[in-house]
C-alpha cells in the first residue's frame, strides 16, 4: 500500500483556515522529503491560489501532485492549467448522496465521470476516481464502477462521514475482492468515530493499493487517517513503512504543523507527535528502561526521528520535589540515566 497525503487540501477546508501559497508550497516540499507517492495540495477550480500551489509543487517534487476535480469540464481544465500530474475526479455514489447532493441517477453520474476522465487523459493527466460515500453503498455498485473504470490509476472508496469501523471495512473490501483487484483500489477515511487509522490499517491488511492520510489527522470535522499513526503502526505491526522514510517522520510532521500554524493539532498527548507521549517519570519504569527500553515503550521513538524525555526526582524542596528532565538520543540513554538510577528506583507507581 502506498500513501497519498491530503493534509494541504483537507486542512485548508477546515473552518477558519486559509493557508497561504507559501505555507502550502513550503509544507508540500517538506512532505515530499518523506518519500510519499502522492500529495494532494488542493482543488484548482476554487481559485488561483491552489492552481499556483499545484503548479509550483508539480515542478519540484518527487511525489505525484494530485488536483482534485468534480466530473465537470471546467474542473479538468483547471487541473490541466495547474499542470498537475494527476486529476482525481470525485463523484457521489451512494443512493443517499445521489438523491440529495446531486439529484442525478447513477448512470448519468457515471457518464459524466467517463467524460471527465477521458478529458483528463486527453490533457496528459493521469486520472483517478474517488467515490463519495462508498462505504455506505451496495458492493455490487462499487464493483460495477471499479470494472467500468479499470483504466484509471486508482478507484478510491471514501468513508465520507466516518461511519465505518475495521470489521465493516474488511467485510466490504473482502466482498469486492471477488470481482476487483484491490491493488487498484484506494481508501479515504474520516475520523468521526476515532478509527480512521485503524480502518486504513485494516484496508492494508486486506490488500488495497493506496490510502489517503493527513498529518495529525488534519481535515474536515474530526479529520482523516493520521499519516504518522499509519506509518508507525505499519512498521510496528507489519514491518512496512508504506514507502515513507521512517527516521524523518516525527520531525517532518511537526515541521509541517509549524509551517501551517497548526501546532495545536498535535496536543501534548497526541499519539506519536505529542510532547508527552514519550515522557517517563515513574521510577519503576525508568529503572527497567535502563536495561531494556521496550519494557515500557510500544516502539523506539528514535526509529521515527523522535526522542524520549525522562523526569527524575531529586531531593525534595518546599512544596514540590526537584525534577530533572533529560531528552536523550539512543546512544546517550544508558550513560545519562545510570547517574540517576539509584534515586529513580525508589519512586514507582
PDB file of N, CA and C in Angstrom, residues 94-191:
ATOM      1  N   UNK A  94     -23.386   6.731  -3.397  1.00  0.00           N
ATOM      2  CA  UNK A  94     -24.441   6.104  -2.593  1.00  0.00           C
ATOM      3  C   UNK A  94     -25.804   6.650  -2.997  1.00  0.00           C
ATOM      4  N   UNK A  95     -26.838   5.885  -2.716  1.00  0.00           N
ATOM      5  CA  UNK A  95     -28.195   6.344  -3.008  1.00  0.00           C
ATOM      6  C   UNK A  95     -28.490   7.663  -2.306  1.00  0.00           C
ATOM      7  N   UNK A  96     -28.022   7.780  -1.072  1.00  0.00           N
ATOM      8  CA  UNK A  96     -28.257   8.991  -0.282  1.00  0.00           C
ATOM      9  C   UNK A  96     -27.626  10.212  -0.938  1.00  0.00           C
ATOM     10  N   UNK A  97     -26.374  10.063  -1.354  1.00  0.00           N
ATOM     11  CA  UNK A  97     -25.662  11.176  -1.980  1.00  0.00           C
ATOM     12  C   UNK A  97     -26.250  11.522  -3.345  1.00  0.00           C
ATOM     13  N   UNK A  98     -26.588  10.512  -4.120  1.00  0.00           N
ATOM     14  CA  UNK A  98     -27.140  10.776  -5.448  1.00  0.00           C
ATOM     15  C   UNK A  98     -28.463  11.534  -5.364  1.00  0.00           C
ATOM     16  N   UNK A  99     -29.286  11.170  -4.382  1.00  0.00           N
ATOM     17  CA  UNK A  99     -30.597  11.805  -4.262  1.00  0.00           C
ATOM     18  C   UNK A  99     -30.518  13.220  -3.723  1.00  0.00           C
ATOM     19  N   UNK A 100     -29.666  13.436  -2.701  1.00  0.00           N
ATOM     20  CA  UNK A 100     -29.705  14.714  -2.008  1.00  0.00           C
ATOM     21  C   UNK A 100     -28.559  15.669  -2.358  1.00  0.00           C
ATOM     22  N   UNK A 101     -27.448  15.150  -2.873  1.00  0.00           N
ATOM     23  CA  UNK A 101     -26.326  16.024  -3.209  1.00  0.00           C
ATOM     24  C   UNK A 101     -26.317  16.444  -4.673  1.00  0.00           C
ATOM     25  N   UNK A 102     -26.669  15.508  -5.551  1.00  0.00           N
ATOM     26  CA  UNK A 102     -26.545  15.791  -6.979  1.00  0.00           C
ATOM     27  C   UNK A 102     -27.866  15.727  -7.729  1.00  0.00           C
ATOM     28  N   UNK A 103     -28.824  15.052  -7.164  1.00  0.00           N
ATOM     29  CA  UNK A 103     -30.136  14.888  -7.806  1.00  0.00           C
ATOM     30  C   UNK A 103     -30.024  14.344  -9.239  1.00  0.00           C
ATOM     31  N   UNK A 104     -29.146  13.364  -9.404  1.00  0.00           N
ATOM     32  CA  UNK A 104     -28.978  12.713 -10.704  1.00  0.00           C
ATOM     33  C   UNK A 104     -28.937  11.203 -10.497  1.00  0.00           C
ATOM     34  N   UNK A 105     -29.397  10.434 -11.468  1.00  0.00           N
ATOM     35  CA  UNK A 105     -29.312   8.974 -11.361  1.00  0.00           C
ATOM     36  C   UNK A 105     -27.876   8.489 -11.505  1.00  0.00           C
ATOM     37  N   UNK A 106     -27.609   7.300 -11.015  1.00  0.00           N
ATOM     38  CA  UNK A 106     -26.243   6.774 -11.008  1.00  0.00           C
ATOM     39  C   UNK A 106     -25.672   6.674 -12.419  1.00  0.00           C
ATOM     40  N   UNK A 107     -26.421   6.199 -13.378  1.00  0.00           N
ATOM     41  CA  UNK A 107     -25.901   6.061 -14.737  1.00  0.00           C
ATOM     42  C   UNK A 107     -25.480   7.396 -15.336  1.00  0.00           C
ATOM     43  N   UNK A 108     -26.230   8.446 -15.032  1.00  0.00           N
ATOM     44  CA  UNK A 108     -25.870   9.765 -15.538  1.00  0.00           C
ATOM     45  C   UNK A 108     -24.572  10.253 -14.900  1.00  0.00           C
ATOM     46  N   UNK A 109     -24.411  10.003 -13.622  1.00  0.00           N
ATOM     47  CA  UNK A 109     -23.179  10.410 -12.931  1.00  0.00           C
ATOM     48  C   UNK A 109     -21.975   9.656 -13.479  1.00  0.00           C
ATOM     49  N   UNK A 110     -22.153   8.392 -13.753  1.00  0.00           N
ATOM     50  CA  UNK A 110     -21.051   7.599 -14.311  1.00  0.00           C
ATOM     51  C   UNK A 110     -20.703   8.056 -15.725  1.00  0.00           C
ATOM     52  N   UNK A 111     -21.704   8.481 -16.479  1.00  0.00           N
ATOM     53  CA  UNK A 111     -21.428   9.022 -17.818  1.00  0.00           C
ATOM     54  C   UNK A 111     -20.593  10.292 -17.713  1.00  0.00           C
ATOM     55  N   UNK A 112     -20.948  11.165 -16.782  1.00  0.00           N
ATOM     56  CA  UNK A 112     -20.182  12.402 -16.585  1.00  0.00           C
ATOM     57  C   UNK A 112     -18.755  12.093 -16.128  1.00  0.00           C
ATOM     58  N   UNK A 113     -18.622  11.085 -15.275  1.00  0.00           N
ATOM     59  CA  UNK A 113     -17.289  10.700 -14.816  1.00  0.00           C
ATOM     60  C   UNK A 113     -16.430  10.217 -15.981  1.00  0.00           C
ATOM     61  N   UNK A 114     -17.012   9.420 -16.874  1.00  0.00           N
ATOM     62  CA  UNK A 114     -16.258   8.936 -18.035  1.00  0.00           C
ATOM     63  C   UNK A 114     -15.806  10.086 -18.912  1.00  0.00           C
ATOM     64  N   UNK A 115     -16.683  11.055 -19.141  1.00  0.00           N
ATOM     65  CA  UNK A 115     -16.303  12.203 -19.954  1.00  0.00           C
ATOM     66  C   UNK A 115     -15.163  12.982 -19.299  1.00  0.00           C
ATOM     67  N   UNK A 116     -15.224  13.168 -17.986  1.00  0.00           N
ATOM     68  CA  UNK A 116     -14.182  13.909 -17.274  1.00  0.00           C
ATOM     69  C   UNK A 116     -12.854  13.168 -17.311  1.00  0.00           C
ATOM     70  N   UNK A 117     -12.904  11.873 -17.119  1.00  0.00           N
ATOM     71  CA  UNK A 117     -11.677  11.074 -17.118  1.00  0.00           C
ATOM     72  C   UNK A 117     -11.050  11.041 -18.506  1.00  0.00           C
ATOM     73  N   UNK A 118     -11.867  10.920 -19.530  1.00  0.00           N
ATOM     74  CA  UNK A 118     -11.332  10.945 -20.893  1.00  0.00           C
ATOM     75  C   UNK A 118     -10.707  12.304 -21.211  1.00  0.00           C
ATOM     76  N   UNK A 119     -11.335  13.382 -20.737  1.00  0.00           N
ATOM     77  CA  UNK A 119     -10.782  14.718 -20.963  1.00  0.00           C
ATOM     78  C   UNK A 119      -9.450  14.878 -20.233  1.00  0.00           C
ATOM     79  N   UNK A 120      -9.383  14.372 -19.005  1.00  0.00           N
ATOM     80  CA  UNK A 120      -8.123  14.439 -18.260  1.00  0.00           C
ATOM     81  C   UNK A 120      -7.020  13.689 -19.008  1.00  0.00           C
ATOM     82  N   UNK A 121      -7.347  12.534 -19.538  1.00  0.00           N
ATOM     83  CA  UNK A 121      -6.369  11.761 -20.303  1.00  0.00           C
ATOM     84  C   UNK A 121      -5.919  12.525 -21.541  1.00  0.00           C
ATOM     85  N   UNK A 122      -6.859  13.164 -22.226  1.00  0.00           N
ATOM     86  CA  UNK A 122      -6.523  13.961 -23.404  1.00  0.00           C
ATOM     87  C   UNK A 122      -5.545  15.084 -23.067  1.00  0.00           C
ATOM     88  N   UNK A 123      -5.627  15.597 -21.845  1.00  0.00           N
ATOM     89  CA  UNK A 123      -4.727  16.671 -21.401  1.00  0.00           C
ATOM     90  C   UNK A 123      -3.396  16.140 -20.868  1.00  0.00           C
ATOM     91  N   UNK A 124      -3.213  14.836 -20.892  1.00  0.00           N
ATOM     92  CA  UNK A 124      -1.964  14.256 -20.415  1.00  0.00           C
ATOM     93  C   UNK A 124      -1.919  14.037 -18.914  1.00  0.00           C
ATOM     94  N   UNK A 125      -3.074  14.165 -18.246  1.00  0.00           N
ATOM     95  CA  UNK A 125      -3.137  13.917 -16.816  1.00  0.00           C
ATOM     96  C   UNK A 125      -3.435  12.441 -16.557  1.00  0.00           C
ATOM     97  N   UNK A 126      -2.927  11.927 -15.447  1.00  0.00           N
ATOM     98  CA  UNK A 126      -3.277  10.570 -15.029  1.00  0.00           C
ATOM     99  C   UNK A 126      -4.584  10.656 -14.245  1.00  0.00           C
ATOM    100  N   UNK A 127      -5.644   9.972 -14.683  1.00  0.00           N
ATOM    101  CA  UNK A 127      -6.912  10.081 -13.969  1.00  0.00           C
ATOM    102  C   UNK A 127      -7.022   9.095 -12.815  1.00  0.00           C
ATOM    103  N   UNK A 128      -7.562   9.577 -11.695  1.00  0.00           N
ATOM    104  CA  UNK A 128      -8.013   8.738 -10.587  1.00  0.00           C
ATOM    105  C   UNK A 128      -9.498   9.039 -10.391  1.00  0.00           C
ATOM    106  N   UNK A 129     -10.199   8.127  -9.741  1.00  0.00           N
ATOM    107  CA  UNK A 129     -11.620   8.322  -9.478  1.00  0.00           C
ATOM    108  C   UNK A 129     -11.899   8.044  -8.015  1.00  0.00           C
ATOM    109  N   UNK A 130     -12.569   8.989  -7.340  1.00  0.00           N
ATOM    110  CA  UNK A 130     -12.959   8.803  -5.946  1.00  0.00           C
ATOM    111  C   UNK A 130     -14.478   8.738  -5.850  1.00  0.00           C
ATOM    112  N   UNK A 131     -14.962   7.751  -5.103  1.00  0.00           N
ATOM    113  CA  UNK A 131     -16.394   7.530  -4.935  1.00  0.00           C
ATOM    114  C   UNK A 131     -16.827   8.017  -3.560  1.00  0.00           C
ATOM    115  N   UNK A 132     -17.607   9.090  -3.538  1.00  0.00           N
ATOM    116  CA  UNK A 132     -18.083   9.666  -2.283  1.00  0.00           C
ATOM    117  C   UNK A 132     -19.091   8.729  -1.622  1.00  0.00           C
ATOM    118  N   UNK A 133     -18.896   8.522  -0.326  1.00  0.00           N
ATOM    119  CA  UNK A 133     -19.810   7.707   0.478  1.00  0.00           C
ATOM    120  C   UNK A 133     -19.829   6.252   0.017  1.00  0.00           C
ATOM    121  N   UNK A 134     -18.688   5.781  -0.451  1.00  0.00           N
ATOM    122  CA  UNK A 134     -18.613   4.423  -0.988  1.00  0.00           C
ATOM    123  C   UNK A 134     -18.920   3.361   0.059  1.00  0.00           C
ATOM    124  N   UNK A 135     -18.533   3.613   1.305  1.00  0.00           N
ATOM    125  CA  UNK A 135     -18.706   2.580   2.322  1.00  0.00           C
ATOM    126  C   UNK A 135     -20.145   2.464   2.821  1.00  0.00           C
ATOM    127  N   UNK A 136     -21.032   3.327   2.317  1.00  0.00           N
ATOM    128  CA  UNK A 136     -22.468   3.157   2.572  1.00  0.00           C
ATOM    129  C   UNK A 136     -23.200   2.852   1.256  1.00  0.00           C
ATOM    130  N   UNK A 137     -22.481   2.209   0.350  1.00  0.00           N
ATOM    131  CA  UNK A 137     -23.030   1.868  -0.972  1.00  0.00           C
ATOM    132  C   UNK A 137     -23.016   0.353  -1.131  1.00  0.00           C
ATOM    133  N   UNK A 138     -23.995  -0.177  -1.816  1.00  0.00           N
ATOM    134  CA  UNK A 138     -24.053  -1.621  -2.038  1.00  0.00           C
ATOM    135  C   UNK A 138     -22.810  -2.083  -2.814  1.00  0.00           C
ATOM    136  N   UNK A 139     -22.202  -3.192  -2.386  1.00  0.00           N
ATOM    137  CA  UNK A 139     -20.965  -3.662  -3.031  1.00  0.00           C
ATOM    138  C   UNK A 139     -21.084  -3.865  -4.534  1.00  0.00           C
ATOM    139  N   UNK A 140     -22.253  -4.306  -5.012  1.00  0.00           N
ATOM    140  CA  UNK A 140     -22.377  -4.541  -6.456  1.00  0.00           C
ATOM    141  C   UNK A 140     -22.221  -3.254  -7.260  1.00  0.00           C
ATOM    142  N   UNK A 141     -22.666  -2.134  -6.703  1.00  0.00           N
ATOM    143  CA  UNK A 141     -22.485  -0.862  -7.398  1.00  0.00           C
ATOM    144  C   UNK A 141     -21.008  -0.479  -7.444  1.00  0.00           C
ATOM    145  N   UNK A 142     -20.289  -0.738  -6.363  1.00  0.00           N
ATOM    146  CA  UNK A 142     -18.857  -0.411  -6.319  1.00  0.00           C
ATOM    147  C   UNK A 142     -18.082  -1.294  -7.288  1.00  0.00           C
ATOM    148  N   UNK A 143     -18.408  -2.557  -7.328  1.00  0.00           N
ATOM    149  CA  UNK A 143     -17.741  -3.463  -8.273  1.00  0.00           C
ATOM    150  C   UNK A 143     -17.983  -3.028  -9.710  1.00  0.00           C
ATOM    151  N   UNK A 144     -19.212  -2.637  -9.994  1.00  0.00           N
ATOM    152  CA  UNK A 144     -19.547  -2.180 -11.344  1.00  0.00           C
ATOM    153  C   UNK A 144     -18.683  -0.989 -11.749  1.00  0.00           C
ATOM    154  N   UNK A 145     -18.535  -0.037 -10.833  1.00  0.00           N
ATOM    155  CA  UNK A 145     -17.748   1.153 -11.144  1.00  0.00           C
ATOM    156  C   UNK A 145     -16.279   0.797 -11.315  1.00  0.00           C
ATOM    157  N   UNK A 146     -15.741  -0.017 -10.414  1.00  0.00           N
ATOM    158  CA  UNK A 146     -14.327  -0.378 -10.491  1.00  0.00           C
ATOM    159  C   UNK A 146     -14.002  -1.098 -11.794  1.00  0.00           C
ATOM    160  N   UNK A 147     -14.902  -1.952 -12.239  1.00  0.00           N
ATOM    161  CA  UNK A 147     -14.693  -2.672 -13.504  1.00  0.00           C
ATOM    162  C   UNK A 147     -14.833  -1.721 -14.685  1.00  0.00           C
ATOM    163  N   UNK A 148     -15.835  -0.865 -14.617  1.00  0.00           N
ATOM    164  CA  UNK A 148     -16.102   0.083 -15.711  1.00  0.00           C
ATOM    165  C   UNK A 148     -14.963   1.091 -15.879  1.00  0.00           C
ATOM    166  N   UNK A 149     -14.278   1.400 -14.777  1.00  0.00           N
ATOM    167  CA  UNK A 149     -13.196   2.387 -14.820  1.00  0.00           C
ATOM    168  C   UNK A 149     -11.855   1.744 -14.483  1.00  0.00           C
ATOM    169  N   UNK A 150     -11.638   0.553 -14.980  1.00  0.00           N
ATOM    170  CA  UNK A 150     -10.392  -0.157 -14.707  1.00  0.00           C
ATOM    171  C   UNK A 150      -9.182   0.512 -15.350  1.00  0.00           C
ATOM    172  N   UNK A 151      -9.419   1.486 -16.233  1.00  0.00           N
ATOM    173  CA  UNK A 151      -8.327   2.175 -16.910  1.00  0.00           C
ATOM    174  C   UNK A 151      -7.733   3.305 -16.076  1.00  0.00           C
ATOM    175  N   UNK A 152      -8.353   3.677 -14.951  1.00  0.00           N
ATOM    176  CA  UNK A 152      -7.805   4.772 -14.142  1.00  0.00           C
ATOM    177  C   UNK A 152      -6.729   4.234 -13.206  1.00  0.00           C
ATOM    178  N   UNK A 153      -5.925   5.151 -12.669  1.00  0.00           N
ATOM    179  CA  UNK A 153      -4.848   4.728 -11.775  1.00  0.00           C
ATOM    180  C   UNK A 153      -5.368   4.039 -10.529  1.00  0.00           C
ATOM    181  N   UNK A 154      -6.294   4.697  -9.847  1.00  0.00           N
ATOM    182  CA  UNK A 154      -6.930   4.124  -8.654  1.00  0.00           C
ATOM    183  C   UNK A 154      -8.396   4.532  -8.614  1.00  0.00           C
ATOM    184  N   UNK A 155      -9.231   3.616  -8.157  1.00  0.00           N
ATOM    185  CA  UNK A 155     -10.594   3.950  -7.762  1.00  0.00           C
ATOM    186  C   UNK A 155     -10.588   3.982  -6.230  1.00  0.00           C
ATOM    187  N   UNK A 156     -10.810   5.167  -5.663  1.00  0.00           N
ATOM    188  CA  UNK A 156     -10.729   5.333  -4.212  1.00  0.00           C
ATOM    189  C   UNK A 156     -12.116   5.316  -3.593  1.00  0.00           C
ATOM    190  N   UNK A 157     -12.278   4.507  -2.568  1.00  0.00           N
ATOM    191  CA  UNK A 157     -13.527   4.389  -1.837  1.00  0.00           C
ATOM    192  C   UNK A 157     -13.464   5.286  -0.612  1.00  0.00           C
ATOM    193  N   UNK A 158     -14.375   6.243  -0.525  1.00  0.00           N
ATOM    194  CA  UNK A 158     -14.353   7.202   0.575  1.00  0.00           C
ATOM    195  C   UNK A 158     -15.403   6.862   1.630  1.00  0.00           C
ATOM    196  N   UNK A 159     -14.949   6.814   2.870  1.00  0.00           N
ATOM    197  CA  UNK A 159     -15.853   6.738   4.019  1.00  0.00           C
ATOM    198  C   UNK A 159     -16.109   8.188   4.422  1.00  0.00           C
ATOM    199  N   UNK A 160     -16.930   8.845   3.649  1.00  0.00           N
ATOM    200  CA  UNK A 160     -17.039  10.302   3.664  1.00  0.00           C
ATOM    201  C   UNK A 160     -17.469  10.869   5.008  1.00  0.00           C
ATOM    202  N   UNK A 161     -18.321  10.163   5.724  1.00  0.00           N
ATOM    203  CA  UNK A 161     -18.804  10.683   7.011  1.00  0.00           C
ATOM    204  C   UNK A 161     -18.207   9.918   8.191  1.00  0.00           C
ATOM    205  N   UNK A 162     -17.195   9.116   7.940  1.00  0.00           N
ATOM    206  CA  UNK A 162     -16.529   8.414   9.029  1.00  0.00           C
ATOM    207  C   UNK A 162     -17.438   7.459   9.768  1.00  0.00           C
ATOM    208  N   UNK A 163     -18.235   6.692   9.021  1.00  0.00           N
ATOM    209  CA  UNK A 163     -19.278   5.871   9.626  1.00  0.00           C
ATOM    210  C   UNK A 163     -18.918   4.389   9.725  1.00  0.00           C
ATOM    211  N   UNK A 164     -17.704   4.023   9.370  1.00  0.00           N
ATOM    212  CA  UNK A 164     -17.349   2.614   9.362  1.00  0.00           C
ATOM    213  C   UNK A 164     -16.210   2.295  10.339  1.00  0.00           C
ATOM    214  N   UNK A 165     -16.136   1.013  10.716  1.00  0.00           N
ATOM    215  CA  UNK A 165     -15.105   0.517  11.627  1.00  0.00           C
ATOM    216  C   UNK A 165     -14.328  -0.593  10.923  1.00  0.00           C
ATOM    217  N   UNK A 166     -13.212  -1.039  11.496  1.00  0.00           N
ATOM    218  CA  UNK A 166     -12.388  -2.030  10.788  1.00  0.00           C
ATOM    219  C   UNK A 166     -13.129  -3.293  10.357  1.00  0.00           C
ATOM    220  N   UNK A 167     -14.071  -3.773  11.162  1.00  0.00           N
ATOM    221  CA  UNK A 167     -14.791  -5.003  10.786  1.00  0.00           C
ATOM    222  C   UNK A 167     -15.577  -4.793   9.496  1.00  0.00           C
ATOM    223  N   UNK A 168     -16.332  -3.702   9.411  1.00  0.00           N
ATOM    224  CA  UNK A 168     -17.128  -3.466   8.205  1.00  0.00           C
ATOM    225  C   UNK A 168     -16.253  -3.094   7.017  1.00  0.00           C
ATOM    226  N   UNK A 169     -15.112  -2.445   7.277  1.00  0.00           N
ATOM    227  CA  UNK A 169     -14.164  -2.138   6.192  1.00  0.00           C
ATOM    228  C   UNK A 169     -13.641  -3.437   5.583  1.00  0.00           C
ATOM    229  N   UNK A 170     -13.206  -4.354   6.435  1.00  0.00           N
ATOM    230  CA  UNK A 170     -12.711  -5.646   5.935  1.00  0.00           C
ATOM    231  C   UNK A 170     -13.801  -6.403   5.180  1.00  0.00           C
ATOM    232  N   UNK A 171     -15.005  -6.383   5.731  1.00  0.00           N
ATOM    233  CA  UNK A 171     -16.100  -7.117   5.088  1.00  0.00           C
ATOM    234  C   UNK A 171     -16.366  -6.604   3.681  1.00  0.00           C
ATOM    235  N   UNK A 172     -16.457  -5.288   3.537  1.00  0.00           N
ATOM    236  CA  UNK A 172     -16.750  -4.719   2.218  1.00  0.00           C
ATOM    237  C   UNK A 172     -15.616  -4.998   1.234  1.00  0.00           C
ATOM    238  N   UNK A 173     -14.378  -4.768   1.662  1.00  0.00           N
ATOM    239  CA  UNK A 173     -13.249  -4.970   0.755  1.00  0.00           C
ATOM    240  C   UNK A 173     -13.088  -6.439   0.384  1.00  0.00           C
ATOM    241  N   UNK A 174     -13.348  -7.327   1.319  1.00  0.00           N
ATOM    242  CA  UNK A 174     -13.258  -8.756   1.015  1.00  0.00           C
ATOM    243  C   UNK A 174     -14.305  -9.163  -0.009  1.00  0.00           C
ATOM    244  N   UNK A 175     -15.490  -8.558   0.091  1.00  0.00           N
ATOM    245  CA  UNK A 175     -16.536  -8.828  -0.900  1.00  0.00           C
ATOM    246  C   UNK A 175     -16.121  -8.323  -2.277  1.00  0.00           C
ATOM    247  N   UNK A 176     -15.574  -7.124  -2.330  1.00  0.00           N
ATOM    248  CA  UNK A 176     -15.143  -6.557  -3.619  1.00  0.00           C
ATOM    249  C   UNK A 176     -14.025  -7.379  -4.249  1.00  0.00           C
ATOM    250  N   UNK A 177     -13.193  -7.977  -3.399  1.00  0.00           N
ATOM    251  CA  UNK A 177     -12.035  -8.723  -3.887  1.00  0.00           C
ATOM    252  C   UNK A 177     -12.423  -9.878  -4.792  1.00  0.00           C
ATOM    253  N   UNK A 178     -13.663 -10.319  -4.702  1.00  0.00           N
ATOM    254  CA  UNK A 178     -14.123 -11.409  -5.561  1.00  0.00           C
ATOM    255  C   UNK A 178     -14.206 -10.983  -7.022  1.00  0.00           C
ATOM    256  N   UNK A 179     -14.350  -9.659  -7.263  1.00  0.00           N
ATOM    257  CA  UNK A 179     -14.513  -9.158  -8.635  1.00  0.00           C
ATOM    258  C   UNK A 179     -13.456  -8.149  -9.056  1.00  0.00           C
ATOM    259  N   UNK A 180     -12.753  -7.572  -8.086  1.00  0.00           N
ATOM    260  CA  UNK A 180     -11.893  -6.423  -8.354  1.00  0.00           C
ATOM    261  C   UNK A 180     -10.502  -6.654  -7.772  1.00  0.00           C
ATOM    262  N   UNK A 181      -9.473  -6.210  -8.482  1.00  0.00           N
ATOM    263  CA  UNK A 181      -8.110  -6.256  -7.947  1.00  0.00           C
ATOM    264  C   UNK A 181      -7.947  -5.130  -6.920  1.00  0.00           C
ATOM    265  N   UNK A 182      -7.794  -5.479  -5.654  1.00  0.00           N
ATOM    266  CA  UNK A 182      -7.696  -4.453  -4.605  1.00  0.00           C
ATOM    267  C   UNK A 182      -6.433  -3.601  -4.733  1.00  0.00           C
ATOM    268  N   UNK A 183      -5.450  -4.072  -5.467  1.00  0.00           N
ATOM    269  CA  UNK A 183      -4.241  -3.272  -5.673  1.00  0.00           C
ATOM    270  C   UNK A 183      -4.533  -1.988  -6.440  1.00  0.00           C
ATOM    271  N   UNK A 184      -5.693  -1.949  -7.111  1.00  0.00           N
ATOM    272  CA  UNK A 184      -6.097  -0.744  -7.848  1.00  0.00           C
ATOM    273  C   UNK A 184      -7.143   0.067  -7.078  1.00  0.00           C
ATOM    274  N   UNK A 185      -7.386  -0.335  -5.839  1.00  0.00           N
ATOM    275  CA  UNK A 185      -8.367   0.350  -5.005  1.00  0.00           C
ATOM    276  C   UNK A 185      -7.644   1.209  -3.965  1.00  0.00           C
ATOM    277  N   UNK A 186      -8.150   2.433  -3.776  1.00  0.00           N
ATOM    278  CA  UNK A 186      -7.665   3.286  -2.709  1.00  0.00           C
ATOM    279  C   UNK A 186      -8.745   3.465  -1.661  1.00  0.00           C
ATOM    280  N   UNK A 187      -8.365   3.979  -0.495  1.00  0.00           N
ATOM    281  CA  UNK A 187      -9.331   4.241   0.576  1.00  0.00           C
ATOM    282  C   UNK A 187      -9.088   5.629   1.156  1.00  0.00           C
ATOM    283  N   UNK A 188     -10.179   6.228   1.623  1.00  0.00           N
ATOM    284  CA  UNK A 188     -10.140   7.571   2.211  1.00  0.00           C
ATOM    285  C   UNK A 188     -11.084   7.545   3.409  1.00  0.00           C
ATOM    286  N   UNK A 189     -10.511   7.659   4.617  1.00  0.00           N
ATOM    287  CA  UNK A 189     -11.308   7.548   5.833  1.00  0.00           C
ATOM    288  C   UNK A 189     -11.340   8.860   6.607  1.00  0.00           C
ATOM    289  N   UNK A 190     -12.461   9.068   7.299  1.00  0.00           N
ATOM    290  CA  UNK A 190     -12.588  10.191   8.230  1.00  0.00           C
ATOM    291  C   UNK A 190     -12.692   9.648   9.653  1.00  0.00           C
ATOM    292  N   UNK A 191     -12.281  10.475  10.610  1.00  0.00           N
ATOM    293  CA  UNK A 191     -12.064  10.013  11.977  1.00  0.00           C
ATOM    294  C   UNK A 191     -13.213  10.342  12.923  1.00  0.00           C
TER     295      UNK A 191
END
